[in-house]
mmCIF file of C-alpha atoms in Angstrom:
data_model
loop_
_atom_site.group_PDB
_atom_site.id
_atom_site.type_symbol
_atom_site.label_atom_id
_atom_site.label_comp_id
_atom_site.label_asym_id
_atom_site.label_seq_id
_atom_site.Cartn_x
_atom_site.Cartn_y
_atom_site.Cartn_z
ATOM 1 C CA MET X 1 26.971 -44.024 2.745
ATOM 2 C CA ASN X 2 26.497 -44.756 -0.611
ATOM 3 C CA ASN X 3 25.905 -48.904 -1.487
ATOM 4 C CA ILE X 4 28.657 -50.108 -2.987
ATOM 5 C CA ILE X 5 27.317 -53.730 -3.667
ATOM 6 C CA GLU X 6 23.233 -54.503 -4.180
ATOM 7 C CA VAL X 7 21.851 -57.847 -4.314
ATOM 8 C CA LYS X 8 18.173 -58.013 -5.326
ATOM 9 C CA GLU X 9 16.059 -61.182 -5.060
ATOM 10 C CA LEU X 10 18.634 -63.315 -6.230
ATOM 11 C CA LYS X 11 18.193 -67.198 -7.234
ATOM 12 C CA LYS X 12 20.346 -69.926 -7.712
ATOM 13 C CA ASN X 13 19.316 -73.666 -8.084
ATOM 14 C CA TYR X 14 21.447 -76.426 -8.088
ATOM 15 C CA GLY X 15 19.215 -79.006 -10.249
ATOM 16 C CA SER X 16 16.340 -79.739 -7.819
ATOM 17 C CA ASN X 17 17.679 -77.821 -5.287
ATOM 18 C CA ALA X 18 17.142 -74.089 -4.568
ATOM 19 C CA VAL X 19 20.021 -73.070 -3.030
ATOM 20 C CA LEU X 20 19.677 -69.386 -3.274
ATOM 21 C CA LYS X 21 16.029 -68.316 -2.485
ATOM 22 C CA GLY X 22 15.703 -64.666 -2.983
ATOM 23 C CA ILE X 23 18.773 -62.708 -1.419
ATOM 24 C CA ASN X 24 18.383 -58.969 -0.429
ATOM 25 C CA LEU X 25 21.455 -57.366 0.828
ATOM 26 C CA ARG X 26 23.322 -54.098 0.518
ATOM 27 C CA VAL X 27 26.901 -53.495 1.684
ATOM 28 C CA LYS X 28 27.926 -49.384 2.332
ATOM 29 C CA LYS X 29 31.307 -47.866 1.704
ATOM 30 C CA GLY X 30 33.502 -48.417 3.450
ATOM 31 C CA GLU X 31 32.229 -50.978 6.341
ATOM 32 C CA ILE X 32 33.323 -54.500 6.651
ATOM 33 C CA PHE X 33 30.911 -56.487 6.158
ATOM 34 C CA ALA X 34 30.790 -60.457 7.326
ATOM 35 C CA LEU X 35 28.251 -62.728 5.432
ATOM 36 C CA LEU X 36 27.450 -65.888 8.243
ATOM 37 C CA GLY X 37 26.186 -69.176 8.093
ATOM 38 C CA VAL X 38 26.467 -72.735 9.116
ATOM 39 C CA ASN X 39 27.466 -74.977 6.280
ATOM 40 C CA GLY X 40 24.704 -75.500 3.094
ATOM 41 C CA ALA X 41 23.311 -72.018 4.065
ATOM 42 C CA GLY X 42 24.399 -70.578 0.558
ATOM 43 C CA LYS X 43 27.084 -67.686 1.694
ATOM 44 C CA THR X 44 29.148 -69.055 -0.131
ATOM 45 C CA THR X 45 27.345 -69.655 -3.155
ATOM 46 C CA THR X 46 25.901 -65.898 -2.563
ATOM 47 C CA LEU X 47 29.873 -65.282 -2.413
ATOM 48 C CA GLU X 48 31.017 -66.483 -5.926
ATOM 49 C CA CYS X 49 27.436 -64.735 -7.392
ATOM 50 C CA ILE X 50 28.634 -61.618 -6.674
ATOM 51 C CA GLU X 51 32.548 -61.987 -7.241
ATOM 52 C CA GLY X 52 31.333 -63.336 -10.383
ATOM 53 C CA LEU X 53 32.850 -66.523 -10.463
ATOM 54 C CA ARG X 54 29.922 -68.494 -10.493
ATOM 55 C CA PRO X 55 26.558 -68.161 -12.719
ATOM 56 C CA TYR X 56 23.178 -67.555 -10.766
ATOM 57 C CA ASP X 57 19.346 -68.502 -12.577
ATOM 58 C CA SER X 58 17.450 -64.909 -11.900
ATOM 59 C CA GLY X 59 17.990 -61.670 -10.122
ATOM 60 C CA MET X 60 20.286 -58.437 -10.303
ATOM 61 C CA ILE X 61 23.634 -57.698 -8.584
ATOM 62 C CA THR X 62 25.097 -53.913 -9.307
ATOM 63 C CA VAL X 63 29.092 -53.618 -7.940
ATOM 64 C CA ASN X 64 30.635 -50.280 -8.066
ATOM 65 C CA GLY X 65 34.079 -50.960 -7.744
ATOM 66 C CA LYS X 66 36.958 -53.122 -8.418
ATOM 67 C CA ILE X 67 37.421 -56.128 -6.419
ATOM 68 C CA GLY X 68 40.248 -58.486 -5.190
ATOM 69 C CA ILE X 69 39.674 -61.784 -3.930
ATOM 70 C CA GLN X 70 41.445 -64.188 -1.226
ATOM 71 C CA LEU X 71 39.949 -67.760 -1.328
ATOM 72 C CA GLN X 72 39.596 -70.036 1.458
ATOM 73 C CA SER X 73 41.284 -72.343 -1.097
ATOM 74 C CA SER X 74 43.630 -71.070 -2.648
ATOM 75 C CA THR X 75 48.000 -72.287 -3.926
ATOM 76 C CA LEU X 76 50.706 -71.309 -5.789
ATOM 77 C CA GLN X 77 53.540 -73.139 -8.197
ATOM 78 C CA ALA X 78 55.167 -75.120 -5.335
ATOM 79 C CA TYR X 79 58.738 -73.637 -6.565
ATOM 80 C CA ILE X 80 57.863 -70.009 -7.309
ATOM 81 C CA ARG X 81 59.047 -67.163 -5.186
ATOM 82 C CA PRO X 82 56.290 -64.261 -3.169
ATOM 83 C CA MET X 83 58.239 -61.332 -5.299
ATOM 84 C CA GLU X 84 58.105 -63.509 -8.411
ATOM 85 C CA ALA X 85 54.357 -63.543 -7.493
ATOM 86 C CA VAL X 86 53.697 -60.420 -7.090
ATOM 87 C CA LYS X 87 55.227 -59.352 -9.921
ATOM 88 C CA LEU X 88 53.246 -61.510 -11.884
ATOM 89 C CA PHE X 89 50.163 -60.754 -10.511
ATOM 90 C CA ALA X 90 51.348 -56.873 -11.312
ATOM 91 C CA LYS X 91 51.417 -57.552 -15.132
ATOM 92 C CA TRP X 92 48.089 -59.188 -15.331
ATOM 93 C CA ASN X 93 46.510 -56.124 -13.648
ATOM 94 C CA LYS X 94 48.876 -53.426 -15.371
ATOM 95 C CA THR X 95 50.221 -51.431 -12.304
ATOM 96 C CA SER X 96 52.841 -51.818 -10.331
ATOM 97 C CA PRO X 97 53.002 -53.582 -6.547
ATOM 98 C CA ASN X 98 52.618 -51.318 -3.200
ATOM 99 C CA ASN X 99 55.541 -51.525 -1.739
ATOM 100 C CA GLU X 100 54.119 -49.903 1.834
ATOM 101 C CA THR X 101 51.392 -52.994 1.279
ATOM 102 C CA LEU X 102 54.180 -55.374 0.688
ATOM 103 C CA ARG X 103 56.274 -54.129 3.718
ATOM 104 C CA SER X 104 53.024 -54.104 5.906
ATOM 105 C CA LEU X 105 52.038 -58.109 5.021
ATOM 106 C CA GLY X 106 56.112 -58.982 5.331
ATOM 107 C CA ILE X 107 56.659 -60.147 1.873
ATOM 108 C CA TYR X 108 60.162 -58.890 1.575
ATOM 109 C CA ASP X 109 61.096 -60.326 4.229
ATOM 110 C CA LEU X 110 59.577 -64.006 2.338
ATOM 111 C CA SER X 111 61.832 -62.518 -1.010
ATOM 112 C CA ASN X 112 64.023 -66.176 -0.663
ATOM 113 C CA LYS X 113 61.277 -68.542 -0.140
ATOM 114 C CA LYS X 114 60.072 -70.933 -2.645
ATOM 115 C CA TYR X 115 56.022 -70.723 -2.197
ATOM 116 C CA SER X 116 55.968 -74.594 -1.314
ATOM 117 C CA ASP X 117 58.462 -73.559 2.233
ATOM 118 C CA LEU X 118 55.904 -71.029 3.237
ATOM 119 C CA SER X 119 53.923 -71.457 6.426
ATOM 120 C CA ILE X 120 50.183 -70.926 6.342
ATOM 121 C CA GLY X 121 50.102 -67.600 7.847
ATOM 122 C CA GLN X 122 52.887 -66.588 5.382
ATOM 123 C CA LYS X 123 51.009 -67.816 2.104
ATOM 124 C CA ARG X 124 47.775 -66.478 3.637
ATOM 125 C CA ARG X 125 49.742 -63.120 3.603
ATOM 126 C CA LEU X 126 50.888 -63.451 0.586
ATOM 127 C CA HIS X 127 47.054 -64.258 -1.095
ATOM 128 C CA LEU X 128 46.006 -60.708 0.698
ATOM 129 C CA ALA X 129 48.519 -58.836 -1.103
ATOM 130 C CA LEU X 130 48.069 -60.612 -3.856
ATOM 131 C CA SER X 131 44.269 -59.794 -3.813
ATOM 132 C CA LEU X 132 45.600 -56.316 -3.159
ATOM 133 C CA ILE X 133 47.827 -55.705 -6.376
ATOM 134 C CA GLY X 134 44.780 -54.275 -8.483
ATOM 135 C CA ASN X 135 44.579 -51.250 -5.842
ATOM 136 C CA PRO X 136 40.830 -52.646 -5.213
ATOM 137 C CA GLU X 137 37.650 -50.820 -3.458
ATOM 138 C CA ILE X 138 36.533 -54.106 -2.540
ATOM 139 C CA ILE X 139 37.767 -56.740 -1.242
ATOM 140 C CA PHE X 140 36.398 -60.820 -0.105
ATOM 141 C CA LEU X 141 38.274 -62.366 2.462
ATOM 142 C CA ASP X 142 36.999 -65.952 2.933
ATOM 143 C CA GLU X 143 38.300 -67.647 6.111
ATOM 144 C CA PRO X 144 40.875 -65.124 6.049
ATOM 145 C CA THR X 145 42.835 -65.849 9.424
ATOM 146 C CA ALA X 146 41.899 -70.156 9.079
ATOM 147 C CA GLY X 147 44.689 -72.068 10.372
ATOM 148 C CA LEU X 148 46.963 -68.621 11.325
ATOM 149 C CA ASP X 149 48.137 -68.929 15.313
ATOM 150 C CA VAL X 150 47.186 -65.678 17.401
ATOM 151 C CA GLU X 151 50.027 -63.351 16.648
ATOM 152 C CA GLY X 152 49.122 -64.117 12.914
ATOM 153 C CA ARG X 153 45.113 -63.383 13.814
ATOM 154 C CA VAL X 154 46.476 -60.344 15.123
ATOM 155 C CA ALA X 155 48.719 -58.882 12.816
ATOM 156 C CA LEU X 156 45.519 -60.027 9.894
ATOM 157 C CA HIS X 157 43.302 -58.440 12.067
ATOM 158 C CA ASN X 158 44.809 -54.628 11.675
ATOM 159 C CA HIS X 159 45.829 -54.721 8.209
ATOM 160 C CA ILE X 160 42.316 -55.517 7.944
ATOM 161 C CA ARG X 161 41.832 -52.511 9.810
ATOM 162 C CA ARG X 162 44.230 -50.325 8.710
ATOM 163 C CA LEU X 163 42.509 -50.735 5.258
ATOM 164 C CA LYS X 164 39.400 -49.904 6.175
ATOM 165 C CA SER X 165 40.839 -46.277 7.382
ATOM 166 C CA GLN X 166 41.703 -46.236 3.402
ATOM 167 C CA GLY X 167 37.855 -46.721 2.866
ATOM 168 C CA LYS X 168 38.388 -49.817 1.428
ATOM 169 C CA THR X 169 35.127 -52.050 1.973
ATOM 170 C CA ILE X 170 35.560 -55.221 3.014
ATOM 171 C CA ILE X 171 33.049 -58.491 2.670
ATOM 172 C CA LEU X 172 33.917 -61.035 5.268
ATOM 173 C CA ALA X 173 33.591 -64.980 5.661
ATOM 174 C CA SER X 174 34.520 -66.639 8.556
ATOM 175 C CA HIS X 175 33.163 -69.065 10.972
ATOM 176 C CA ASP X 176 35.465 -67.807 14.000
ATOM 177 C CA MET X 177 32.451 -65.743 15.767
ATOM 178 C CA ALA X 178 35.135 -63.483 18.269
ATOM 179 C CA GLU X 179 37.018 -62.281 14.815
ATOM 180 C CA VAL X 180 33.315 -61.502 13.194
ATOM 181 C CA GLU X 181 32.387 -59.646 16.268
ATOM 182 C CA ASP X 182 36.227 -57.835 16.699
ATOM 183 C CA LEU X 183 35.616 -56.634 13.158
ATOM 184 C CA CYS X 184 32.203 -56.068 11.476
ATOM 185 C CA ASP X 185 29.985 -52.861 11.419
ATOM 186 C CA ARG X 186 27.395 -55.107 9.735
ATOM 187 C CA ILE X 187 26.879 -58.854 9.738
ATOM 188 C CA ALA X 188 23.951 -60.755 7.003
ATOM 189 C CA VAL X 189 23.256 -64.322 8.711
ATOM 190 C CA LEU X 190 21.730 -67.543 5.969
ATOM 191 C CA LYS X 191 19.749 -69.757 6.878
ATOM 192 C CA ASN X 192 18.289 -72.303 4.037
ATOM 193 C CA GLY X 193 19.077 -69.985 1.076
ATOM 194 C CA GLU X 194 17.775 -66.707 2.384
ATOM 195 C CA ILE X 195 18.587 -64.345 4.670
ATOM 196 C CA ALA X 196 16.987 -64.186 8.435
ATOM 197 C CA PHE X 197 19.380 -61.349 9.747
ATOM 198 C CA ILE X 198 21.341 -57.851 8.667
ATOM 199 C CA GLY X 199 22.271 -55.795 10.842
ATOM 200 C CA THR X 200 24.882 -55.066 13.817
ATOM 201 C CA VAL X 201 26.436 -57.862 15.673
ATOM 202 C CA ASP X 202 24.518 -56.582 19.588
ATOM 203 C CA GLU X 203 20.982 -55.880 17.115
ATOM 204 C CA PHE X 204 21.519 -59.824 16.466
ATOM 205 C CA THR X 205 22.316 -60.692 19.421
ATOM 206 C CA ALA X 206 19.363 -58.654 21.112
ATOM 207 C CA ILE X 207 16.898 -61.047 19.429
ATOM 208 C CA SER X 208 18.189 -63.927 20.825
ATOM 209 C CA GLY X 209 16.630 -62.899 23.958
ATOM 210 C CA LYS X 210 18.950 -64.671 26.932
ATOM 211 C CA LYS X 211 22.379 -62.860 26.849
ATOM 212 C CA HIS X 212 23.765 -64.712 30.694
ATOM 213 C CA ILE X 213 24.155 -67.560 31.838
ATOM 214 C CA ILE X 214 24.227 -68.976 35.523
ATOM 215 C CA HIS X 215 26.413 -71.797 35.919
ATOM 216 C CA ILE X 216 25.131 -73.813 39.970
ATOM 217 C CA THR X 217 27.171 -76.277 41.511
ATOM 218 C CA SER X 218 25.244 -78.443 44.518
ATOM 219 C CA GLU X 219 25.337 -81.146 45.597
ATOM 220 C CA ARG X 220 23.489 -82.840 42.832
ATOM 221 C CA GLY X 221 26.383 -81.201 40.221
ATOM 222 C CA GLN X 222 25.884 -78.679 38.282
ATOM 223 C CA GLU X 223 22.982 -76.657 36.865
ATOM 224 C CA ASN X 224 23.017 -74.563 34.043
ATOM 225 C CA TYR X 225 20.659 -71.073 33.340
ATOM 226 C CA GLU X 226 20.217 -69.275 30.371
ATOM 227 C CA THR X 227 18.132 -65.580 30.927
ATOM 228 C CA GLU X 228 17.924 -62.329 29.526
ATOM 229 C CA ASN X 229 17.218 -61.384 33.442
ATOM 230 C CA ILE X 230 19.701 -62.678 35.551
ATOM 231 C CA THR X 231 18.432 -60.758 38.536
ATOM 232 C CA GLN X 232 15.085 -62.319 38.732
ATOM 233 C CA THR X 233 16.439 -66.016 37.137
ATOM 234 C CA LEU X 234 19.247 -66.099 40.186
ATOM 235 C CA LEU X 235 16.284 -65.223 43.015
ATOM 236 C CA ASP X 236 13.986 -67.991 41.336
ATOM 237 C CA VAL X 237 16.212 -70.168 40.945
ATOM 238 C CA LEU X 238 17.312 -70.399 44.321
ATOM 239 C CA LEU X 239 14.309 -70.124 45.876
ATOM 240 C CA LYS X 240 13.780 -73.691 44.479
ATOM 241 C CA TYR X 241 17.042 -74.869 45.977
ATOM 242 C CA LYS X 242 16.311 -73.390 49.202
ATOM 243 C CA GLU X 243 12.895 -75.383 48.891
ATOM 244 C CA GLY X 244 14.289 -78.622 48.017
ATOM 245 C CA ASN X 245 16.602 -78.499 50.602
ATOM 246 C CA ILE X 246 20.336 -79.101 48.447
ATOM 247 C CA ALA X 247 23.204 -76.998 49.148
ATOM 248 C CA ILE X 248 24.949 -75.069 46.970
ATOM 249 C CA THR X 249 28.503 -74.938 46.945
ATOM 250 C CA ASP X 250 29.385 -72.213 44.056
ATOM 251 C CA ILE X 251 27.841 -70.070 42.180
ATOM 252 C CA LYS X 252 29.169 -68.381 38.569
ATOM 253 C CA THR X 253 27.436 -66.311 36.083
ATOM 254 C CA ASP X 254 28.853 -65.594 32.056
ATOM 255 C CA LYS X 255 27.600 -63.586 29.265
ATOM 256 C CA ILE X 256 26.699 -65.894 26.633
ATOM 257 C CA SER X 257 28.893 -65.469 23.729
ATOM 258 C CA PHE X 258 27.345 -64.241 20.145
ATOM 259 C CA GLU X 259 28.815 -67.680 18.757
ATOM 260 C CA LYS X 260 26.516 -69.552 21.197
ATOM 261 C CA GLN X 261 23.466 -66.985 20.615
ATOM 262 C CA PHE X 262 24.444 -67.446 16.893
ATOM 263 C CA ILE X 263 24.324 -70.553 17.400
ATOM 264 C CA ASN X 264 21.176 -70.593 19.002
ATOM 265 C CA VAL X 265 19.310 -68.366 16.172
ATOM 266 C CA VAL X 266 20.149 -70.333 13.217
ATOM 267 C CA LYS X 267 19.203 -73.542 14.682
ATOM 268 C CA GLY X 268 15.920 -71.901 15.606
ATOM 269 C CA GLU X 269 16.322 -72.966 19.232
ATOM 270 C CA GLU X 270 15.233 -68.964 20.181
ATOM 271 C CA GLU X 271 12.806 -68.515 17.417
#
């Protein structure tokens, strides 16, 4: 697959504070790519530099395609109606709205409502529709499902998959690790202004080592053991309980979630 975005040695300072310290990454055409990091890691600054919304100090950014952007925090005039906004954005882009996109996002159903009367989910769908007006090849989605209920998240995820099937490239910023795990082909993890990892979710979870957690409830309460080798750890732990003559009342095992593994790695607990 061809690279549709390439970033080389991207640096950005805010005064004496170095926010980006030489970011290097490539996004392939047609993939869903997530940029992840804890607050202050530099992901928003990186996205804004790539989008052209923020100047940077040095480095090179190459974007090979037209972009559409759905910002995390955006708003329209309170009394504008959704189809009025669609027609306005279409005029700015010198194009016509895509009727199939508007139908699939339910924008026609909102025709008689003012923007101020829309729910969070309806506003998210409208903002996504507006970002697609110019038929972009690359779509930036910043926390696209924040504030949505389960039904709204499922609907929006289905539309993101539909965009991918059309050959669109999706750049996603999200704090929802389940969303990232479900949707993304690859991820990049930022830590202290640098790329700590680029690859698939499976490749990322592999570096954390411990993939399982054993919950043991005994007369002294519940104790948890994280492990990569669940069989050996369970045998070792049970032997210790037996040697200590500690009565066990319950044993459960779980896989450690991607979210927990992400926290472990970015905070350095598993490095």
